[in-house]
Short mmCIF file of C-alpha atoms and ligand atoms in Angstrom, two decimals:
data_model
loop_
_atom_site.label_atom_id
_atom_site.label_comp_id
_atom_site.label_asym_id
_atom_site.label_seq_id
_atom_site.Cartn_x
_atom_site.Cartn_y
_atom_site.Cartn_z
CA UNK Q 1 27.53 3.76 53.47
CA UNK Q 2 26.70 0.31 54.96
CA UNK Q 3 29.44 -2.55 55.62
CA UNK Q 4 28.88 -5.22 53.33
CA UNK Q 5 27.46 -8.12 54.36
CA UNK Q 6 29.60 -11.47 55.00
CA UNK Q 7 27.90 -14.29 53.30
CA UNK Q 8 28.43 -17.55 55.36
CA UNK Q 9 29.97 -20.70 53.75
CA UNK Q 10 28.16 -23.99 53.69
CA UNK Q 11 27.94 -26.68 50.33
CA UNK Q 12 29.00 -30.06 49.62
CA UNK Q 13 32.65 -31.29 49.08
CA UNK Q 14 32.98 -34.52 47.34
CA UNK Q 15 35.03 -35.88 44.17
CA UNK Q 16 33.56 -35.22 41.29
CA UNK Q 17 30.33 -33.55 42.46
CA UNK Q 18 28.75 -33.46 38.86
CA UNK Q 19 24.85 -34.89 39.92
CA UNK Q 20 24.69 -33.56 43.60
CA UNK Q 21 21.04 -32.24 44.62
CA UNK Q 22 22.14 -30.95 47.68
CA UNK Q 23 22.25 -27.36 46.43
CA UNK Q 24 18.91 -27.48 45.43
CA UNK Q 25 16.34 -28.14 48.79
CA UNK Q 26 19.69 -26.58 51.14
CA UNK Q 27 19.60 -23.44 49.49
CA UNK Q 28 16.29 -22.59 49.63
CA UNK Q 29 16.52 -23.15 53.40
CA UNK Q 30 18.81 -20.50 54.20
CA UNK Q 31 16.36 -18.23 52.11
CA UNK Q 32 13.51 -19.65 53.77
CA UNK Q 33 14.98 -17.86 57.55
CA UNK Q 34 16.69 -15.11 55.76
CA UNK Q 35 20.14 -16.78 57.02
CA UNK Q 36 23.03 -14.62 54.72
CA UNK Q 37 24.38 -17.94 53.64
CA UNK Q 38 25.56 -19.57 50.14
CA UNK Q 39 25.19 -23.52 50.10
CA UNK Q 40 27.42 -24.57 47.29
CA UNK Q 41 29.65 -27.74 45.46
CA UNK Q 42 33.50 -27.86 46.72
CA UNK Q 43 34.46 -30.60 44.65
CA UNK Q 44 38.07 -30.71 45.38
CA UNK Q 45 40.96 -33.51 44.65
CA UNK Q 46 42.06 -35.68 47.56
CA UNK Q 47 45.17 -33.98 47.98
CA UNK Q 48 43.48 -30.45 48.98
CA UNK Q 49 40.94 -32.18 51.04
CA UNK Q 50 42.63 -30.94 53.93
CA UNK Q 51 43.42 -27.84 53.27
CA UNK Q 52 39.08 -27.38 52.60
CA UNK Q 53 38.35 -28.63 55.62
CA UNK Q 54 40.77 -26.41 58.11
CA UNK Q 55 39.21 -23.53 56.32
CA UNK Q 56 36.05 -24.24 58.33
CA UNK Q 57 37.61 -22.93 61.17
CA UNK Q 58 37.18 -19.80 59.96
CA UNK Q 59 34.18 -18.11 61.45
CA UNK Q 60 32.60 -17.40 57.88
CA UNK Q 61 32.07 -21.24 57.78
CA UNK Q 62 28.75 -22.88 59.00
CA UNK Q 63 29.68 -26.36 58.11
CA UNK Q 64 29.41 -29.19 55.16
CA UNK Q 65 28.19 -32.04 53.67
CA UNK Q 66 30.66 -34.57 52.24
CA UNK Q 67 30.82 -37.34 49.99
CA UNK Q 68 31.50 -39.87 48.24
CA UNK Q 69 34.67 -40.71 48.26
CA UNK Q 70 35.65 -38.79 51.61
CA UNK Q 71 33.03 -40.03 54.03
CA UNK Q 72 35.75 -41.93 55.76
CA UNK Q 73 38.76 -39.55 54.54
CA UNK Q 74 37.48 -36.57 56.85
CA UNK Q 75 37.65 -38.46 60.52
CA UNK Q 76 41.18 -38.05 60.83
CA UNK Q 77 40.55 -34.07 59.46
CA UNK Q 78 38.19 -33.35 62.44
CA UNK Q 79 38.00 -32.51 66.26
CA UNK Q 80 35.76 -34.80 67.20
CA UNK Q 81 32.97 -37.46 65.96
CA UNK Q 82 29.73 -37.97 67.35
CA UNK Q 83 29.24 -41.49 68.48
CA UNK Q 84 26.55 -42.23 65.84
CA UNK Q 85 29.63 -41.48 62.92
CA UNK Q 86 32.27 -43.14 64.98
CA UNK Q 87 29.84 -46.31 65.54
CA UNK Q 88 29.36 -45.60 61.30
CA UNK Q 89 33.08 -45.24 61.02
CA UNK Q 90 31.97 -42.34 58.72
CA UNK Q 91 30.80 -38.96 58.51
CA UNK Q 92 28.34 -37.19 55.81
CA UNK Q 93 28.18 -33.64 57.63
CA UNK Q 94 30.66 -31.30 59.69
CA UNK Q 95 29.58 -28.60 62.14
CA UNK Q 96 31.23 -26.50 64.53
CA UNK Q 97 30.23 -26.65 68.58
CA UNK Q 98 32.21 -24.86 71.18
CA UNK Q 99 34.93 -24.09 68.56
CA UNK Q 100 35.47 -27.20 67.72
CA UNK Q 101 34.98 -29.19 64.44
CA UNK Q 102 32.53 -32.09 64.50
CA UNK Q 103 32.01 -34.96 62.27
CA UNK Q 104 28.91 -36.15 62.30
CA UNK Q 105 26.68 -39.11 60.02
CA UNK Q 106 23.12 -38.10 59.68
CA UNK Q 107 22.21 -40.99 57.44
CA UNK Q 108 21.38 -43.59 60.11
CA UNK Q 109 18.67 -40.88 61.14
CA UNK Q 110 17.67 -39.90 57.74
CA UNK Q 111 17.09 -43.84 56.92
CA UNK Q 112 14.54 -44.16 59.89
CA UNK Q 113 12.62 -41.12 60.21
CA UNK Q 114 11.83 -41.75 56.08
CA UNK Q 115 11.31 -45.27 56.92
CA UNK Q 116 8.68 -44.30 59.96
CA UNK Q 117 7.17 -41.31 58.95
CA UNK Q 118 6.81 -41.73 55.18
CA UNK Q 119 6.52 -45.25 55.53
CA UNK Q 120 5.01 -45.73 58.62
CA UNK Q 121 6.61 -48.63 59.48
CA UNK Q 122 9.04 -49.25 62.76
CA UNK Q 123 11.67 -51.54 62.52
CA UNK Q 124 11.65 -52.76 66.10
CA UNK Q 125 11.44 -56.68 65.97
CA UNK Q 126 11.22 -56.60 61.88
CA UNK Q 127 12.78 -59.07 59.85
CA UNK Q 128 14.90 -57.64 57.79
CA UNK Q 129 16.81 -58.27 54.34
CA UNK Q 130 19.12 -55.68 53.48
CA UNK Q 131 21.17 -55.26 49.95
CA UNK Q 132 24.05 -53.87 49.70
CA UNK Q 133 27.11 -53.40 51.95
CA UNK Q 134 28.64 -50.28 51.11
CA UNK Q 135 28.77 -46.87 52.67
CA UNK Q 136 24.98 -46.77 52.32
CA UNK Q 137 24.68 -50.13 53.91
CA UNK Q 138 26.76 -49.46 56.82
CA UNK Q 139 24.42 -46.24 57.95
CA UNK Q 140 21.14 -48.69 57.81
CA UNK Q 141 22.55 -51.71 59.08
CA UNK Q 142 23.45 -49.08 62.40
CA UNK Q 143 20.14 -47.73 62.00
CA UNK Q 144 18.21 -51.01 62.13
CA UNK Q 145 20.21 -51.75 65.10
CA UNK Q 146 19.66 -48.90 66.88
CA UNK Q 147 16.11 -49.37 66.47
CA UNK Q 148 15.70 -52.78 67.58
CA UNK Q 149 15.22 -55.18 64.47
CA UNK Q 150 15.30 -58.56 65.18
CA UNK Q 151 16.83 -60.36 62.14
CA UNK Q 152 19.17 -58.62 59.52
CA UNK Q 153 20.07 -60.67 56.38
CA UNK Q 154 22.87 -59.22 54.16
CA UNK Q 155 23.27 -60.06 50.85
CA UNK Q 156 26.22 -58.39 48.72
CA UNK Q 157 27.65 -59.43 45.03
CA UNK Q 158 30.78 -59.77 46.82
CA UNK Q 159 29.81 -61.96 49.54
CA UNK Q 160 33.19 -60.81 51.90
CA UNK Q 161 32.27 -57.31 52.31
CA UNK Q 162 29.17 -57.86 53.71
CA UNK Q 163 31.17 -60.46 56.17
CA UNK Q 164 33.54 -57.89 56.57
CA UNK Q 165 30.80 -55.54 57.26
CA UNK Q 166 29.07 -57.37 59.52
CA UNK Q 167 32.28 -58.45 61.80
CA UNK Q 168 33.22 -54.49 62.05
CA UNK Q 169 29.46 -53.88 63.31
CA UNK Q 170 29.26 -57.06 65.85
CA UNK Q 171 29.23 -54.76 68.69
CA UNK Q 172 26.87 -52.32 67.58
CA UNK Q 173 24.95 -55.81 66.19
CA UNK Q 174 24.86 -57.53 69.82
CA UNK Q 175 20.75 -57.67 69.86
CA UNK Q 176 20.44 -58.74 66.21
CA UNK Q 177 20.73 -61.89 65.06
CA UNK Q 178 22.54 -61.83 61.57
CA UNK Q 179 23.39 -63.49 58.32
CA UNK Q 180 24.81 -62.80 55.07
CA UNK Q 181 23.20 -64.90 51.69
CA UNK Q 182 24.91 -64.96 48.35
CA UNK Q 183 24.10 -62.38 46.08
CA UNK Q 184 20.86 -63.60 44.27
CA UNK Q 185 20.96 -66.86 45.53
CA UNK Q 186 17.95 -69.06 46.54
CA UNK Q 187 19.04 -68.13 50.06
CA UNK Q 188 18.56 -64.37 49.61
CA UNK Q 189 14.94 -65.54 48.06
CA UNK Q 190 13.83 -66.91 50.67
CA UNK Q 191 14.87 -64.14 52.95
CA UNK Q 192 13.05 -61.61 51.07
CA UNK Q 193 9.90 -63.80 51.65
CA UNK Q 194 10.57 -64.09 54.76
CA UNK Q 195 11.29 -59.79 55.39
CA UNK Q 196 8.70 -58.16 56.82
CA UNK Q 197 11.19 -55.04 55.43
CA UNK Q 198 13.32 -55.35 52.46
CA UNK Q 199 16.00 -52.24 51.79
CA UNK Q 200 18.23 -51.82 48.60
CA UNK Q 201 21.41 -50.09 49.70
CA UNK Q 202 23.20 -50.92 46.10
CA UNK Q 203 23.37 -48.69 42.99
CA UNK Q 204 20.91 -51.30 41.25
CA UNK Q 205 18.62 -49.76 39.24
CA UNK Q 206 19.92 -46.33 39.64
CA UNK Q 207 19.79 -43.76 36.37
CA UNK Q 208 23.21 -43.67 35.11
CA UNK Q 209 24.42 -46.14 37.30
CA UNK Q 210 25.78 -49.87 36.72
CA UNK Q 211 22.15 -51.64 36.61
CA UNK Q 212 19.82 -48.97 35.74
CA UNK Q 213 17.14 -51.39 34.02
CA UNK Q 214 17.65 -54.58 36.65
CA UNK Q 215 15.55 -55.09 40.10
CA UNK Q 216 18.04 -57.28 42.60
CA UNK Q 217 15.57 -59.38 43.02
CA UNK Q 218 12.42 -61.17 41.42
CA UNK Q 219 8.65 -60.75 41.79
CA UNK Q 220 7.94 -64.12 42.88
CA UNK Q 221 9.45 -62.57 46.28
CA UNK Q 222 6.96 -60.08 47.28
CA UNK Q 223 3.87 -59.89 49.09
CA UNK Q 224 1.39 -57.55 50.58
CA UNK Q 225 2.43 -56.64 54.74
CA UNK Q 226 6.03 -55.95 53.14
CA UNK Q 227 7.54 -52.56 52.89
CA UNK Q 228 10.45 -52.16 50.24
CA UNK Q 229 12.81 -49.41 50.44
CA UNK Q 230 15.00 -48.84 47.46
CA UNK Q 231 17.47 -45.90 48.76
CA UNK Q 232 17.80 -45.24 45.34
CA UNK Q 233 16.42 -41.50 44.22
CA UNK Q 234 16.50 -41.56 40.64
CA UNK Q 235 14.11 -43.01 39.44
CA UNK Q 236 11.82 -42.34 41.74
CA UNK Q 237 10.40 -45.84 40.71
CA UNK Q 238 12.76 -48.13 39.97
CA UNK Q 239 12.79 -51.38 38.82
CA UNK Q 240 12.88 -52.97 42.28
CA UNK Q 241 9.57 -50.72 43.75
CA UNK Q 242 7.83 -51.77 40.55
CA UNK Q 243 7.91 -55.15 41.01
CA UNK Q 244 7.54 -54.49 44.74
CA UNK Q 245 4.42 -52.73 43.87
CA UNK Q 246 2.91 -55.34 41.02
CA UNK Q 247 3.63 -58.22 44.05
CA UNK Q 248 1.33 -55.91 46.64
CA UNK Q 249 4.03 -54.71 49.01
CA UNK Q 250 4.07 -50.80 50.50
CA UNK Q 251 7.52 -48.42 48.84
CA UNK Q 252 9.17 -46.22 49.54
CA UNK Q 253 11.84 -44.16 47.27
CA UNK Q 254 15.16 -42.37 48.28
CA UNK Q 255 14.45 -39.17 48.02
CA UNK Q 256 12.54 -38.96 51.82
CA UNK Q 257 16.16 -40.17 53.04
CA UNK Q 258 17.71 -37.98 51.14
CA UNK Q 259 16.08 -35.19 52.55
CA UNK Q 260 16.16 -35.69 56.12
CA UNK Q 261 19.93 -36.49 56.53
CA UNK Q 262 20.10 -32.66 54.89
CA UNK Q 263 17.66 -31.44 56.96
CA UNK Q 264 19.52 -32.66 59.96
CA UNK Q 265 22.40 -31.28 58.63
CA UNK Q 266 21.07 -28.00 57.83
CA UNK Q 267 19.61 -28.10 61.34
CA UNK Q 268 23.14 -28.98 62.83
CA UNK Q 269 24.40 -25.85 61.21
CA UNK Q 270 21.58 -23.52 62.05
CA UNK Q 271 20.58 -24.73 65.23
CA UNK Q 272 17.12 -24.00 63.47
CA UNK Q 273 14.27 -26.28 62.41
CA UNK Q 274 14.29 -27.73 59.31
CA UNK Q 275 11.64 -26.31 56.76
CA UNK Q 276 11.00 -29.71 55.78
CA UNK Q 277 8.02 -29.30 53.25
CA UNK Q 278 10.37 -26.89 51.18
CA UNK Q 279 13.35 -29.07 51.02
CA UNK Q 280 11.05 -31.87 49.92
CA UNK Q 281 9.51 -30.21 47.77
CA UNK Q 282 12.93 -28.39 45.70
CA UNK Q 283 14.24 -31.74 45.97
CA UNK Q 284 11.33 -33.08 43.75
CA UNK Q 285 11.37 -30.31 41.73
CA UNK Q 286 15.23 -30.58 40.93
CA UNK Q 287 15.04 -34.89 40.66
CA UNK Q 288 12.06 -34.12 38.54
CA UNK Q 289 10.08 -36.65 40.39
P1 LIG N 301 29.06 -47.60 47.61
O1 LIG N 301 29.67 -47.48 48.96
O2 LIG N 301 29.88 -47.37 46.39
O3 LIG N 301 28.40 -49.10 47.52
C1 LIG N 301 27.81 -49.52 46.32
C2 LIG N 301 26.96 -50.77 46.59
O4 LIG N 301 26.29 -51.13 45.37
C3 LIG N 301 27.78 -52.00 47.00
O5 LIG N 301 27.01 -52.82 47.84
C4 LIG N 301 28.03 -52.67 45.63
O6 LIG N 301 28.30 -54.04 45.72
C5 LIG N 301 26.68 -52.46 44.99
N1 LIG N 301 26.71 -52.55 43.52
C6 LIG N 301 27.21 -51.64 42.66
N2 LIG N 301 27.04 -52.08 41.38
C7 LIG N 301 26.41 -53.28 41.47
C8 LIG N 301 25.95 -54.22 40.50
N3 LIG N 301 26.11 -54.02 39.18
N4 LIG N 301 25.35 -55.35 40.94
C9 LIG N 301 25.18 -55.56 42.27
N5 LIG N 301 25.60 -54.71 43.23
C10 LIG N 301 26.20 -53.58 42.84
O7 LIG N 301 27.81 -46.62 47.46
P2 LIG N 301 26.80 -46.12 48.61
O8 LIG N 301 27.23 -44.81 49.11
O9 LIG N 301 26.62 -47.24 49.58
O10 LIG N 301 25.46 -45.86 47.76
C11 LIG N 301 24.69 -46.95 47.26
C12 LIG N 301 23.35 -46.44 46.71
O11 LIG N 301 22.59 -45.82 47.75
C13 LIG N 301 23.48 -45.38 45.60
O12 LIG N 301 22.50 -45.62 44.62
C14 LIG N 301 23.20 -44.07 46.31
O13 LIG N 301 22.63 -43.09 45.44
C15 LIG N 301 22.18 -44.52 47.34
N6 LIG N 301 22.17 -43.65 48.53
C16 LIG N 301 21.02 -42.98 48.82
C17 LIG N 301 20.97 -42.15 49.93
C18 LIG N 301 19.70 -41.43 50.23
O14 LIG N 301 19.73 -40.49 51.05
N7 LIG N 301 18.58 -41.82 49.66
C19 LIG N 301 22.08 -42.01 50.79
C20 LIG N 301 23.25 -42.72 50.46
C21 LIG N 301 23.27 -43.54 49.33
P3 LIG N 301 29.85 -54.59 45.78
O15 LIG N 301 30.31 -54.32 47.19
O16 LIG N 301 29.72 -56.03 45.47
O17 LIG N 301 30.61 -53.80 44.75
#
């Protein structure tokens, strides 16, 4: 008789978890190496957030994703962050190292290796116009930094939180020079002609979401040399790239993003490299797109 194996713990926690891909392209690459592992949804209530997370202590744990709403909830939960989620001030993915329990943001990464490879564009010295301050925002605005753009515009339908935003990033900001525009405004128009890159970090034009049939902008704004990237994954072509597309600029849709924050992840956990082409392609398959 043979010992039964121990399948290793790895998934998603987040509250609710109803639409989460994750499952789908992470899966697949445990099977892909043959790694005895089960990649699955925790969606747990604040209140036994903690108790989740000590469990990964336990050496059946590999790690997790989290999400929305406990991206900033877990930092006081773990060891340690990595300077890329404390310069975030959140964290999307924990792993273990040396015993110890890491929080870690792999967003900022997943933003710019989508943005250069799959749209072969490098932000260093770009004017840029970004939408959106949220948690999504926060990631790219580090990102862009990190990678040398030149000019950031913010423009948020409520104006203080991309101030806010902004003033919490100054130091990681010090090369940039920055501005936030009104929501919509002629201001944020004339930015967007002005971007040589133009990101959507809001939940415009996302299925199911607030705005799923509006572009935040209009189609007077865009021009060929322009890349738009709408972080948005579903559609695949929203509102915004369609425009984008009619007014002769390059796109480029969530889902790349989406994949490479999990690959990192997966790779964080694993110590393995990412089969990249796979997770693409089950994300696809699973977003329909
Ligand atoms: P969040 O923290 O809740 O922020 C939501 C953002 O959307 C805020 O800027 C909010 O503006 C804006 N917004 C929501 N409804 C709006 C409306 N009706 N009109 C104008 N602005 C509106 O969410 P998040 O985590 O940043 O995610 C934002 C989007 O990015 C989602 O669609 C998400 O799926 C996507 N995302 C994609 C990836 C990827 O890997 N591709 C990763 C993360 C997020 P206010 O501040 O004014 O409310």
């Amino acid at each position: 008789m043979t010992a039964a194996q121990t399948i290793l713990k790895v998934g998603v926690t987040g509250y609710p978890l109803s639409h989460t891909v994750s499952p789908a392209f992470q899966q697949p690459a445990f099977d892909h190496y043959g790694i005895p592992a089960e990649y699955r949804p925790y969606p747990v209530t604040a209140e036994a957030l903690p108790a989740l997370i000590a469990q990964l202590h336990d050496t059946e744990w590999l790690g997790l994703n989290v999400t929305i709403p406990y991206k900033e909830a877990v930092i006081t939960l773990v060891d340690r962050c990595t300077p890329t989620a404390e310069t975030i001030g959140a964290v999307n993915t924990l792993f273990k190292k040396e015993g110890s329990l890491i929080g870690d943001n792999t967003d900022a990464h997943g933003f710019l290796t989508a943005l250069r490879t799959d749209g072969a564009t490098d932000p260093s010295g770009a004017r840029v116009l970004l939408l959106g301050a949220g948690g999504a925002g926060r990631a790219v605005l580090v990102a862009l930094a990190q990678a040398g753009a030149s000019h950031i515009t913010l423009a948020n339908r409520h104006r203080e939180r991309a101030e806010k935003l902004l003033d919490s990033l100054a130091a990681a900001l010090h090369a940039q020079q920055t501005a936030v525009v009104d929501w919509q405004s002629a201001e944020a128009q004339a930015a967007a002609k002005a971007a040589d890159i133009i990101v959507n970090s809001t939940a415009v034009g996302m299925a199911k979401g607030p705005a799923p049939d509006l572009s935040p902008l209009p189609s007077s704004v865009f021009r060929s040399g322009q890349v738009v990237f709408d972080l948005v994954y579903t559609p695949s072509l929203t509102p915004l790239l369609r425009l984008a597309q009619q007014g002769g600029a390059r796109t480029l849709d969530g889902l790349p993003m989406l994949v490479y924050q999990g690959a990192a992840a997966f790779e964080r956990w694993t110590g393995m490299p990412a089969p990249l082409k796979l997770m693409k392609a089950k994300a696809q398959a699973a977003l329909g797109t």
